[in-house]
mmCIF file of C-alpha atoms and ligand atoms in Angstrom:
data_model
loop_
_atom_site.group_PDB
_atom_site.id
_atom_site.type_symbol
_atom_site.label_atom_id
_atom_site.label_comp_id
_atom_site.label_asym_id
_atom_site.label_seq_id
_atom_site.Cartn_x
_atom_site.Cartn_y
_atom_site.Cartn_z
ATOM 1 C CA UNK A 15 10.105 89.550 84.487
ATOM 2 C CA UNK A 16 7.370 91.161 86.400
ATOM 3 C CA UNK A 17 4.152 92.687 85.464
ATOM 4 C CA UNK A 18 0.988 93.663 87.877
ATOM 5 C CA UNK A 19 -0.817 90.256 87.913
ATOM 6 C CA UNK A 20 2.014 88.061 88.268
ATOM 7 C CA UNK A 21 5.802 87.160 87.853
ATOM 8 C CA UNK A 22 7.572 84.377 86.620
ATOM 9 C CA UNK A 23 10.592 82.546 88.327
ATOM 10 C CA UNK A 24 13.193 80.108 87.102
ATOM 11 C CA UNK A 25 12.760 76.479 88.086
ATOM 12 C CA UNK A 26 15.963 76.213 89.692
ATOM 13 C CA UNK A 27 15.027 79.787 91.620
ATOM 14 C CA UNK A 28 11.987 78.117 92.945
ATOM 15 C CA UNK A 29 13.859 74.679 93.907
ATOM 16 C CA UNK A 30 16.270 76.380 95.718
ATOM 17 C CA UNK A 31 14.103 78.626 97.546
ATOM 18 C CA UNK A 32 11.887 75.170 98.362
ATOM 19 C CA UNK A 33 14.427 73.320 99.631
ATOM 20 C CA UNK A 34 17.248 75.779 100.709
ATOM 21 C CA UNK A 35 15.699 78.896 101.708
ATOM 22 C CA UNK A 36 17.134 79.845 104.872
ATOM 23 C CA UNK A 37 14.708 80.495 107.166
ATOM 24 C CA UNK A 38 12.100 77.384 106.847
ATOM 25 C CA UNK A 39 13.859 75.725 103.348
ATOM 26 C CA UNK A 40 12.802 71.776 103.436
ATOM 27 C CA UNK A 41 16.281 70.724 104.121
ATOM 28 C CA UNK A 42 16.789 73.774 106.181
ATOM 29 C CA UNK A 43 14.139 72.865 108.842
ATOM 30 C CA UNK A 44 13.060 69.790 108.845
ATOM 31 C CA UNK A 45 14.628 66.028 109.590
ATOM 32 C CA UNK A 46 13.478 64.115 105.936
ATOM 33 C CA UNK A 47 14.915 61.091 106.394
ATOM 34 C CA UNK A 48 13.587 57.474 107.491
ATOM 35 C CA UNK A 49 10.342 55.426 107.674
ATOM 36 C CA UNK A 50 8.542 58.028 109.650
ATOM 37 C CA UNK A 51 10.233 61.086 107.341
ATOM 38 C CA UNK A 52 9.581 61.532 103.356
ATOM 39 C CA UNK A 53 12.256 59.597 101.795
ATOM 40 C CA UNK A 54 14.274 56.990 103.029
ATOM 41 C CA UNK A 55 18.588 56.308 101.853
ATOM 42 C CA UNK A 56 20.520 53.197 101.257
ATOM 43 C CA UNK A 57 22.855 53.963 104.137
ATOM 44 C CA UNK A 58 19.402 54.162 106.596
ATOM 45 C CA UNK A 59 17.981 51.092 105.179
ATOM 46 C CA UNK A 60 21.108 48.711 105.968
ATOM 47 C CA UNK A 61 24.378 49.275 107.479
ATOM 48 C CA UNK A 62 26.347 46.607 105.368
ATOM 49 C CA UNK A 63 25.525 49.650 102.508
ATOM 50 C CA UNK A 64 28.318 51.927 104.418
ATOM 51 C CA UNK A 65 30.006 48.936 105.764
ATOM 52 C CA UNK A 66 31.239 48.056 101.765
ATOM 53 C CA UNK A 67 31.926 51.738 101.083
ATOM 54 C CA UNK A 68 34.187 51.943 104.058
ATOM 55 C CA UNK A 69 35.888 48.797 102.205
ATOM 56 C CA UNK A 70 35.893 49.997 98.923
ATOM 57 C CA UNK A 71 37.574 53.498 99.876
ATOM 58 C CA UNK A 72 40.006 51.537 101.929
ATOM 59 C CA UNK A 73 41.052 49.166 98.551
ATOM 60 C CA UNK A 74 41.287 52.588 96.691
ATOM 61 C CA UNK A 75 43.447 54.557 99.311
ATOM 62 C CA UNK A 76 46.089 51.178 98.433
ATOM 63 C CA UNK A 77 45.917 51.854 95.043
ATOM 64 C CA UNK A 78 46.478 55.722 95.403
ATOM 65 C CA UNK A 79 49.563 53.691 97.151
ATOM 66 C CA UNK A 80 48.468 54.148 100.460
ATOM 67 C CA UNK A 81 49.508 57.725 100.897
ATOM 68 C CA UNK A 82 49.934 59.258 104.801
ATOM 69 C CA UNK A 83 47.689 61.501 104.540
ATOM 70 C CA UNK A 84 44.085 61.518 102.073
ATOM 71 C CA UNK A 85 41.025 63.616 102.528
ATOM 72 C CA UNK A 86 37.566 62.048 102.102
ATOM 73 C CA UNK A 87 35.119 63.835 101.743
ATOM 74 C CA UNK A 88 31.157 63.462 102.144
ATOM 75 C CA UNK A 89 29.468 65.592 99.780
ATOM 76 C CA UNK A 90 25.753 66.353 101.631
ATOM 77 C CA UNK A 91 25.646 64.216 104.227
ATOM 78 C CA UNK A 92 21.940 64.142 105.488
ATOM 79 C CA UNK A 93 21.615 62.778 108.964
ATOM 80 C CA UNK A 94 25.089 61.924 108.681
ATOM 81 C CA UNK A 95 24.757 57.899 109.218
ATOM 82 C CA UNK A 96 26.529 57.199 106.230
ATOM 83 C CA UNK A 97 29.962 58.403 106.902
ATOM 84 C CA UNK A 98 29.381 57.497 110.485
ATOM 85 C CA UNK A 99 29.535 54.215 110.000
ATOM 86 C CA UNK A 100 31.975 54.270 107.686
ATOM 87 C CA UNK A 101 34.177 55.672 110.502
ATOM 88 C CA UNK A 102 33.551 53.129 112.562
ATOM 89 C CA UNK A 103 34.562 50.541 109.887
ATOM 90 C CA UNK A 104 37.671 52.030 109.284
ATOM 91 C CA UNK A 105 38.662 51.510 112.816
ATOM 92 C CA UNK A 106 39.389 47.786 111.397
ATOM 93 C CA UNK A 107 41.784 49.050 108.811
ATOM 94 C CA UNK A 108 44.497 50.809 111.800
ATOM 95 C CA UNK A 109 46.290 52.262 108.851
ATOM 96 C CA UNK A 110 43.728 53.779 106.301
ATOM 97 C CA UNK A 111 42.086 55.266 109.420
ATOM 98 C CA UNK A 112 45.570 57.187 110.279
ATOM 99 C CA UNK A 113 45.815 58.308 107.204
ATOM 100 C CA UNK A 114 41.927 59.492 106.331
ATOM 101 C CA UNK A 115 41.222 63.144 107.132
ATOM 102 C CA UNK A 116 37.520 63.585 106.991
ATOM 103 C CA UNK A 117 35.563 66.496 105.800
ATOM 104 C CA UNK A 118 32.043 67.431 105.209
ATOM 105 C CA UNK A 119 30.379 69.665 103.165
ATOM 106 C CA UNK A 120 26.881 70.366 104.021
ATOM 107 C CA UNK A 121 24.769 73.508 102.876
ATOM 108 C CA UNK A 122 21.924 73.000 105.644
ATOM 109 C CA UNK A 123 22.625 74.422 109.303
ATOM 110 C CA UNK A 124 19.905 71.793 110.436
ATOM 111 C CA UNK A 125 21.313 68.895 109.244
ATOM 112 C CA UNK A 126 25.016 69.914 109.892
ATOM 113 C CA UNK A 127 23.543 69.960 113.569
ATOM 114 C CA UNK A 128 22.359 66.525 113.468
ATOM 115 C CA UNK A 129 25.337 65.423 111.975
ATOM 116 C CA UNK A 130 27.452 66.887 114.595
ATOM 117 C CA UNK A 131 25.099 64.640 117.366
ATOM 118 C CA UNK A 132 25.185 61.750 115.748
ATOM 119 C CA UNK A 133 29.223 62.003 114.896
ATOM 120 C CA UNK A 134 31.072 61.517 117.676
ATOM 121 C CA UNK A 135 34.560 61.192 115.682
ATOM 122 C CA UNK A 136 37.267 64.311 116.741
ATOM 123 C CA UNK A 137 38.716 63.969 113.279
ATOM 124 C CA UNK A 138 35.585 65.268 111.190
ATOM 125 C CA UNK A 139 35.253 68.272 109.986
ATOM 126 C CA UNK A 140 32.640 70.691 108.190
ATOM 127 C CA UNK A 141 33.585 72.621 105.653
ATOM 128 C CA UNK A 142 31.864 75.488 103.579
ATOM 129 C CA UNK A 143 33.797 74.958 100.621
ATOM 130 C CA UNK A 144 36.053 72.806 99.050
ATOM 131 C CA UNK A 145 39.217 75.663 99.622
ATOM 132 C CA UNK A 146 39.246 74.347 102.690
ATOM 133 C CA UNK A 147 40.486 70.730 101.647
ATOM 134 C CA UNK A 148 44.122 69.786 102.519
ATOM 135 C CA UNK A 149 47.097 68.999 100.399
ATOM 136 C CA UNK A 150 46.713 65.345 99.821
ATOM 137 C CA UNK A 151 45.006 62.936 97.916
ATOM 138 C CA UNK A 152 40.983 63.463 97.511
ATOM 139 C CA UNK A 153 38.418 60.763 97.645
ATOM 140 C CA UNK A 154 34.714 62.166 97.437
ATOM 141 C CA UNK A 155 31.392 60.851 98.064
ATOM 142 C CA UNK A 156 28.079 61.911 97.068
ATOM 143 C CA UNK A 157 25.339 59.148 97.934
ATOM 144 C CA UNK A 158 21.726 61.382 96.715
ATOM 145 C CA UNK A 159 23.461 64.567 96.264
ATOM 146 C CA UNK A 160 23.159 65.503 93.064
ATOM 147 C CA UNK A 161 19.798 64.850 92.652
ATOM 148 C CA UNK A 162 18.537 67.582 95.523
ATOM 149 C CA UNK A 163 20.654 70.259 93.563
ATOM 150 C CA UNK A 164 18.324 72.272 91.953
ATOM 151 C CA UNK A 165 18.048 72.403 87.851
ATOM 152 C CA UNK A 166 16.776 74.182 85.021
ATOM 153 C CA UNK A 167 14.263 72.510 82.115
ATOM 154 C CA UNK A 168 14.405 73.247 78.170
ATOM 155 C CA UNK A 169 12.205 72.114 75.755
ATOM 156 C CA UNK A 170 11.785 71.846 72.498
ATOM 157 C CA UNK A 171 8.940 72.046 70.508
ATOM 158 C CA UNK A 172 8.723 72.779 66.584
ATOM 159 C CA UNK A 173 12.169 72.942 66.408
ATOM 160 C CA UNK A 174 12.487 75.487 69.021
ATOM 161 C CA UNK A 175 13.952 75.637 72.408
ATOM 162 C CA UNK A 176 12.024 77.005 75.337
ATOM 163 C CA UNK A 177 13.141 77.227 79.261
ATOM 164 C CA UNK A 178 10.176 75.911 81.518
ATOM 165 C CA UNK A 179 9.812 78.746 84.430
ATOM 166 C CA UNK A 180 7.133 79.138 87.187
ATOM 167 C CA UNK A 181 4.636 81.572 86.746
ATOM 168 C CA UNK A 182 3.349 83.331 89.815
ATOM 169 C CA UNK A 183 0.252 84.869 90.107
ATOM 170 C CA UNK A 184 -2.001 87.042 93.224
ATOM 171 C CA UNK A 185 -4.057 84.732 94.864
ATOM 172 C CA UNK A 186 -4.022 81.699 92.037
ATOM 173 C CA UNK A 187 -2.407 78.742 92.264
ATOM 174 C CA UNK A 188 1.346 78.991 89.942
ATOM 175 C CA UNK A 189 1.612 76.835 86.860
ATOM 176 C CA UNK A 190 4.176 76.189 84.168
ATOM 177 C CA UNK A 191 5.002 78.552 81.249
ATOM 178 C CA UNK A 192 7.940 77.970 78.688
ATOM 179 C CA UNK A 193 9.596 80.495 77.619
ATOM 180 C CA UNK A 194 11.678 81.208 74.046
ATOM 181 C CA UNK A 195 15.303 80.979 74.679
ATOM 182 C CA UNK A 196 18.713 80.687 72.923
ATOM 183 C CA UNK A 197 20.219 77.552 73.466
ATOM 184 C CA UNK A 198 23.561 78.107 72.005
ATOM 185 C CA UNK A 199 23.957 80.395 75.572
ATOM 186 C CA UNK A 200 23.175 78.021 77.174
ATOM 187 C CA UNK A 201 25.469 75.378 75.444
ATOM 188 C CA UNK A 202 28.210 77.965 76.083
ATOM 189 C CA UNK A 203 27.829 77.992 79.976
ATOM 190 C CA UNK A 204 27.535 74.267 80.191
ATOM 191 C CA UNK A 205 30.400 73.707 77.817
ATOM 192 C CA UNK A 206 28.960 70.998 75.737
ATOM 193 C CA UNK A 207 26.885 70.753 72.706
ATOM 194 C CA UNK A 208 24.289 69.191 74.968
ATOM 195 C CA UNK A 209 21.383 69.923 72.626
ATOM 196 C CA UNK A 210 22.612 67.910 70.299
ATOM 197 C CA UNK A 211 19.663 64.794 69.845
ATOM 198 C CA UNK A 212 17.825 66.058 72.341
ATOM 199 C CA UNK A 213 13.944 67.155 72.932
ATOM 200 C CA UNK A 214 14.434 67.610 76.962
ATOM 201 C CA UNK A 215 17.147 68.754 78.776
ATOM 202 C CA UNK A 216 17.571 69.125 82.562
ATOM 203 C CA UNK A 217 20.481 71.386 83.441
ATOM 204 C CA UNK A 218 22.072 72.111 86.791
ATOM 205 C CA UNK A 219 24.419 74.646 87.111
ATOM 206 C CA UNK A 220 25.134 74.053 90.729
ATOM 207 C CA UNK A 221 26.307 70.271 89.580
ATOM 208 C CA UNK A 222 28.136 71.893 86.550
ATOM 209 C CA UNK A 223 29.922 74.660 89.381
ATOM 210 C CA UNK A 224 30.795 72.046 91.800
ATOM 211 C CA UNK A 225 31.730 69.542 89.642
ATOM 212 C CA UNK A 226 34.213 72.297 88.191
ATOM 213 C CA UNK A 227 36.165 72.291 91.935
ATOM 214 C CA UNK A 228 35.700 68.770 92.732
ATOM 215 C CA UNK A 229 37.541 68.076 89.509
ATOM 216 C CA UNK A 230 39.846 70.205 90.130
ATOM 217 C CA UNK A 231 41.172 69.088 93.323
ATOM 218 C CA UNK A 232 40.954 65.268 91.726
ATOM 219 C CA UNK A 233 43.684 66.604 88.924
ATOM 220 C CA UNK A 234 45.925 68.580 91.127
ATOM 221 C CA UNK A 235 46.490 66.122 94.062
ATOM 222 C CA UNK A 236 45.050 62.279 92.382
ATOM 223 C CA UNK A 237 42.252 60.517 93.902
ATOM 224 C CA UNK A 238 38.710 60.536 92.617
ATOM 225 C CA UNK A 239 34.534 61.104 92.963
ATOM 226 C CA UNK A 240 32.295 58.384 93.707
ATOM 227 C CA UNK A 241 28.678 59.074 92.497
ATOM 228 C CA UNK A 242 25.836 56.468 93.829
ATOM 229 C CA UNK A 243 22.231 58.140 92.406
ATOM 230 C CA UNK A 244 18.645 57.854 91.306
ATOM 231 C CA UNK A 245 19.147 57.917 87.466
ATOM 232 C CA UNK A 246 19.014 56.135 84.019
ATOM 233 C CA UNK A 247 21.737 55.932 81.383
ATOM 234 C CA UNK A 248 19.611 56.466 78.374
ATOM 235 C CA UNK A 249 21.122 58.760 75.747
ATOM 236 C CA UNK A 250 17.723 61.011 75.746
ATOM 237 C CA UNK A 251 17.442 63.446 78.484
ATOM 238 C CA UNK A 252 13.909 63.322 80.154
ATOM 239 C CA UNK A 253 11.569 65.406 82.217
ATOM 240 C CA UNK A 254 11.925 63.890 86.074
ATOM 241 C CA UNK A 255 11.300 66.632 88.241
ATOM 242 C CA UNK A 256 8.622 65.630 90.979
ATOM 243 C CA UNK A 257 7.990 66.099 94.846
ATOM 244 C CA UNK A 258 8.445 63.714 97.281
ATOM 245 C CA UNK A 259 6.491 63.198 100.429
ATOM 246 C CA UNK A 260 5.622 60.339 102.980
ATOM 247 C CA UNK A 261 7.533 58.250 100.235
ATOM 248 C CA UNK A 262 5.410 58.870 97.383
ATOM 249 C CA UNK A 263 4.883 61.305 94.251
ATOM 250 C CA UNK A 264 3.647 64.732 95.123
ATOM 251 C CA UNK A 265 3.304 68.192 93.412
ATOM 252 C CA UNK A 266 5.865 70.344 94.159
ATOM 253 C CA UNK A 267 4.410 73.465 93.317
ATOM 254 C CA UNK A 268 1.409 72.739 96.109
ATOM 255 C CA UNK A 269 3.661 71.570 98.090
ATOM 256 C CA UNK A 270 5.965 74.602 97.918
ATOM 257 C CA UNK A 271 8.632 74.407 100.852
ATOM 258 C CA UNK A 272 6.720 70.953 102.251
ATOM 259 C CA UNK A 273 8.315 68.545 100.236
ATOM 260 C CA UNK A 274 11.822 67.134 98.777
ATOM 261 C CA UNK A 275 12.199 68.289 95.133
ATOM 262 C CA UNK A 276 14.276 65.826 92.693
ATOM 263 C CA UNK A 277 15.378 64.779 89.309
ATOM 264 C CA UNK A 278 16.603 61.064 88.046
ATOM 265 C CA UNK A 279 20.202 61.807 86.885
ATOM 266 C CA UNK A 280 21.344 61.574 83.160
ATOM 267 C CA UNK A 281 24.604 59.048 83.665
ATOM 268 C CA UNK A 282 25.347 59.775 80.302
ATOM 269 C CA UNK A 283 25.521 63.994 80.994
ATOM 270 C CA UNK A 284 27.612 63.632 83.926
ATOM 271 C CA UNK A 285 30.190 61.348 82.184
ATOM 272 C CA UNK A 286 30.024 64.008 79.493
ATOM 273 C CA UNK A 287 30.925 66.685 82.558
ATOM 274 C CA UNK A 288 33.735 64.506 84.062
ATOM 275 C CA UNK A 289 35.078 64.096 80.574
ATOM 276 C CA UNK A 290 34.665 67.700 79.655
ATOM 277 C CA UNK A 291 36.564 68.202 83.613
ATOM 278 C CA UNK A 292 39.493 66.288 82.570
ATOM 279 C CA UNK A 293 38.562 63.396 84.384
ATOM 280 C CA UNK A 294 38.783 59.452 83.674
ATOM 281 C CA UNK A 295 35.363 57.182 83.651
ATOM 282 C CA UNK A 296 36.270 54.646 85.742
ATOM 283 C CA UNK A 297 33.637 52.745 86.054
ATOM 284 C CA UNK A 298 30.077 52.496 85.663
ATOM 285 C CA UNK A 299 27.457 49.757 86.679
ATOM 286 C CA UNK A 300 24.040 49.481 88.640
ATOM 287 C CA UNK A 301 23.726 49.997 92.571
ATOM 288 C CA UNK A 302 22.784 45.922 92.699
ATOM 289 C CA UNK A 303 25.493 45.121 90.783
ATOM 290 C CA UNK A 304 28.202 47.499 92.720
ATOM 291 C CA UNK A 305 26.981 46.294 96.031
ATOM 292 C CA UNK A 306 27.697 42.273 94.682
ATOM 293 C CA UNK A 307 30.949 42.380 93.456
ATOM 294 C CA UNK A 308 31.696 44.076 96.598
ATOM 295 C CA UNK A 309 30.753 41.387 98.458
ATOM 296 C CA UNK A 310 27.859 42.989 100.554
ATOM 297 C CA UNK A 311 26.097 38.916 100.357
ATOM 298 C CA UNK A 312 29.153 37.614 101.750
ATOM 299 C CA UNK A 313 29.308 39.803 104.772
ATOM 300 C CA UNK A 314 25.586 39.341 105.055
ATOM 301 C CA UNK A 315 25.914 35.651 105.436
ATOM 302 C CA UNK A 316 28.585 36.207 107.770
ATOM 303 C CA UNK A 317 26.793 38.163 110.262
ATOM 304 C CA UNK A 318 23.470 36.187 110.645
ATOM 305 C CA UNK A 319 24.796 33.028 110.765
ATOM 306 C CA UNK A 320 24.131 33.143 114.598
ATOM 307 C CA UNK A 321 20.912 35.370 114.597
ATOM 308 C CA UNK A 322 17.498 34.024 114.994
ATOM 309 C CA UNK A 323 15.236 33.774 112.262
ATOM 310 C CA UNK A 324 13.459 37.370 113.017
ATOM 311 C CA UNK A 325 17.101 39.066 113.071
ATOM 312 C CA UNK A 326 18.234 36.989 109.783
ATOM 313 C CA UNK A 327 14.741 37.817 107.621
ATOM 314 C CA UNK A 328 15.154 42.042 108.712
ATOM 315 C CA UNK A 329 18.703 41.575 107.658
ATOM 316 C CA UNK A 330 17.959 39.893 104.185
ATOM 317 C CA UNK A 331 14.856 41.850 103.898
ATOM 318 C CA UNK A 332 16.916 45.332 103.683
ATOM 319 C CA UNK A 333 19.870 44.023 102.065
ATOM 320 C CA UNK A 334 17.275 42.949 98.978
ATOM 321 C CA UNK A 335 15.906 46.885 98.974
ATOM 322 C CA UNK A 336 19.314 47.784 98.172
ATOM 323 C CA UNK A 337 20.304 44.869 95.870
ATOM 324 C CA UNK A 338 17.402 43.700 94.187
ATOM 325 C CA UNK A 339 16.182 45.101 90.584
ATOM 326 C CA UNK A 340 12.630 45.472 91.848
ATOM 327 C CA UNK A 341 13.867 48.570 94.524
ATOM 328 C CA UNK A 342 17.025 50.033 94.165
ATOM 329 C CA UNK A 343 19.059 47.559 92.532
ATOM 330 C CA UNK A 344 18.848 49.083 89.115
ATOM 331 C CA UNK A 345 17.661 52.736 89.505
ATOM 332 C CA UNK A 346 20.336 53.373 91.618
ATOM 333 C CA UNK A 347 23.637 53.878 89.183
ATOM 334 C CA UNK A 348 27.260 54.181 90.588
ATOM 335 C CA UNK A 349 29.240 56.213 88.670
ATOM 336 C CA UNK A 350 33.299 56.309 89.601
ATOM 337 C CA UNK A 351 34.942 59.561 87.714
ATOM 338 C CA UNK A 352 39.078 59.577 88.598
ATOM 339 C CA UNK A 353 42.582 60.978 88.103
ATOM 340 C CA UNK A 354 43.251 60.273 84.307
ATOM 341 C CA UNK A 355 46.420 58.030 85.602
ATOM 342 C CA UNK A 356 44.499 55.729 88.275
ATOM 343 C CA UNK A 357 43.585 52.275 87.235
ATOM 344 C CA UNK A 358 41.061 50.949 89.796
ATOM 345 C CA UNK A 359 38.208 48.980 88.994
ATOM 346 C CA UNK A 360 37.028 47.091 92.485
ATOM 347 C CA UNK A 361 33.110 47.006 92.359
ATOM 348 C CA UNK A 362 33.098 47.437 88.325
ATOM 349 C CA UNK A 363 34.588 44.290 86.566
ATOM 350 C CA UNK A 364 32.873 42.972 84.331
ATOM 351 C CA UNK A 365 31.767 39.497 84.321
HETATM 352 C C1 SAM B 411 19.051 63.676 99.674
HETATM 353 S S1 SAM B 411 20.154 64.223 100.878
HETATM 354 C C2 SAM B 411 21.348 62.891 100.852
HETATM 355 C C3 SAM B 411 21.872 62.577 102.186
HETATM 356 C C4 SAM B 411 22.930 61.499 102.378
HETATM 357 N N1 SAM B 411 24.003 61.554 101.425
HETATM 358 C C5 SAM B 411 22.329 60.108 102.438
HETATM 359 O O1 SAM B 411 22.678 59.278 101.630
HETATM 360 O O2 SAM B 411 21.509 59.840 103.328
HETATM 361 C C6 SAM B 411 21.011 65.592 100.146
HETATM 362 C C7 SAM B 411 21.995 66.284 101.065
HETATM 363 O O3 SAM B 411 22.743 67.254 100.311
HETATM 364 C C8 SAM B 411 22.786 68.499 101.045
HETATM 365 N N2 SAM B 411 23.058 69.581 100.076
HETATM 366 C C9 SAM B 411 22.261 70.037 99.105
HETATM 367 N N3 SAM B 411 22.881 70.991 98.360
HETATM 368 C C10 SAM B 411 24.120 71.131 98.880
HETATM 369 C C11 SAM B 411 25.262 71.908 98.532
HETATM 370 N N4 SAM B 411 25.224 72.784 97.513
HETATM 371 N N5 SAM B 411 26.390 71.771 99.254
HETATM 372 C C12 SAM B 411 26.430 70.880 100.290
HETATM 373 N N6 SAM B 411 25.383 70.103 100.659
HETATM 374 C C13 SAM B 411 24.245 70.220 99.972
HETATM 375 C C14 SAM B 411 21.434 68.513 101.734
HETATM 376 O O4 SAM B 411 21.337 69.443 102.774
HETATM 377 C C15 SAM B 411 21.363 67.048 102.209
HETATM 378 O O5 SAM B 411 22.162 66.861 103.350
#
């Protein structure tokens, strides 16, 4: 919609054109992550994080009954330290590292560059899209991925649905206007009554699209999608779309282009997705709690039992950012969607 004074864009127009417009996007041109960056991930705070993936994909490739040949597959991999240790790891499990063909899919030329430095492992490679995934079984990872997709906002007020857009005026700062709209359509692209209950919704339909193929592959050759992500399980959708700069709460209209741009995920919508994609919940629990039954206090202990004191306190220290219901511990969700016929529960059990 356009008119002389101004126009108006939709929110997930003006995240993507933020964060993923190709000549100076934020993820397009810029390194984000780490103390010095804007925002800082679990597998650049500690390395035991990756470390216990590594472990965990290794227990599931034995209950997909160790099959020769299994793709895994890093969905946005950032500065690519996640899967890079997890490669190394594997090199203690001879077998499972035979057998794992890796792949990468990463929208931003930047960090795909950074990726390729830092991964010095002959056996990775990038993909575009998921066509280009190989015949076998399919285990996929998305550590903070979902949350940088861009997304749409409704809300409802007397009763009445209205899409929050940007509105864009000549020489004046934007600002928010909501805008009438039929939600039915837009119940009929998502597939789901997801209206139902709700005064807020947040709606991406990049998630919804690549959910769609990632499910897809899961059905036709087994194997599943682990989700680790900044999100909340309440049944109520809320708003919780804000920038993120230097590590701290910015707006992302001022900061157009200059900062990250991202939602908490609703747990309970993307079970609904999986569900509505055919696919099994397999488990569901907290990143604290994931990261425990896993073990990752164990292997702490292990290693620092001959460190000095300075080594031992940087280990714990990081290890409790992760683990701890004060930092990550509880924001962070894991979310394990499967094959309807797999029966794996390692880092779920319940006590
Ligand atoms: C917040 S970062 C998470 C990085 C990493 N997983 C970690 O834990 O450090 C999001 C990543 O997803 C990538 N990304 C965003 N949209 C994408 C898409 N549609 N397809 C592939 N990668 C995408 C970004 O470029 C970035 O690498």
């Amino acid at each position: 919609m356009k008119s002389k004074n101004f126009s108006v864009l939709g929110l997930d127009k003006f995240i993507h054109q933020s964060l993923y417009d190709k000549k100076d996007g934020y993820y397009m041109s810029s390194n984000p992550f780490g103390k010095k960056g804007d925002f800082i991930t679990s597998p650049n705070i500690s390395i035991f994080f990756s470390e216990i993936l590594a472990v965990w994909i290794v227990s599931f490739w034995e209950t997909l009954k160790k099959p020769k040949k299994f793709n895994l597959i890093e969905i946005g991999a950032g500065n690519g330290e996640m899967i890079n240790t997890i490669l190394k790891t594997l090199k203690n499990f001879p077998s499972a590292e035979k057998a794992c063909r890796i792949f990468i899919l990463e929208k931003s030329p930047y960090l795909k560059k950074m990726q390729k430095k830092k991964i010095k492992n002959k056996n990775v490679v990038w993909i575009n899209n998921l066509n280009k995934l190989k015949s076998s079984p399919c285990i996929f990872l998305a550590n903070e991925f979902f949350d940088a997709l861009p997304i749409k906002q409704f809300v409802k007020k007397k009763n009445l649905w209205f899409e929050r857009k940007i509105k864009i005026y000549k020489g004046r700062n934007p600002e928010f206007i909501d805008i009438k709209v039929s939600i039915k359509k837009i119940e009929k692209l998502v597939g789901i009554n997801v209206s139902k209950n709700q005064n807020f919704l947040e709606i991406s339909k990049d998630m919804i699209d690549i959910f769609k193929l990632i499910s897809k592959k899961i059905r036709k050759y087994n194997g599943g999608l682990l989700i680790i992500d900044y999100g909340y399980s309440d049944i109520k959708m809320k708003n919780t779309l804000r920038g993120i700069k230097r590590h701290k709460i910015v707006n992302f209209i001022s900061n157009y282009k200059k900062c990250d741009i991202t939602h908490s995920l609703s747990f309970e919508f993307l079970k609904k997705i999986g569900l509505l994609n055919k696919l099994k919940v397999s488990g569901m629990t907290s990143q604290g709690s994931f990261l425990k039954k896993m073990g990752i206090l164990e292997r702490a202990e292990i290693v620092s039992k001959n460190l000095s004191f300075m080594e031992k306190s940087n280990i714990y220290y990081r290890l409790n950012k992760l683990v701890d219901k004060k930092f990550m511990g509880e924001v962070f969700k894991v979310l394990l969607l499967t094959n309807k016929k797999i029966n794996f529960k390692l880092g779920f059990e319940t006590d």
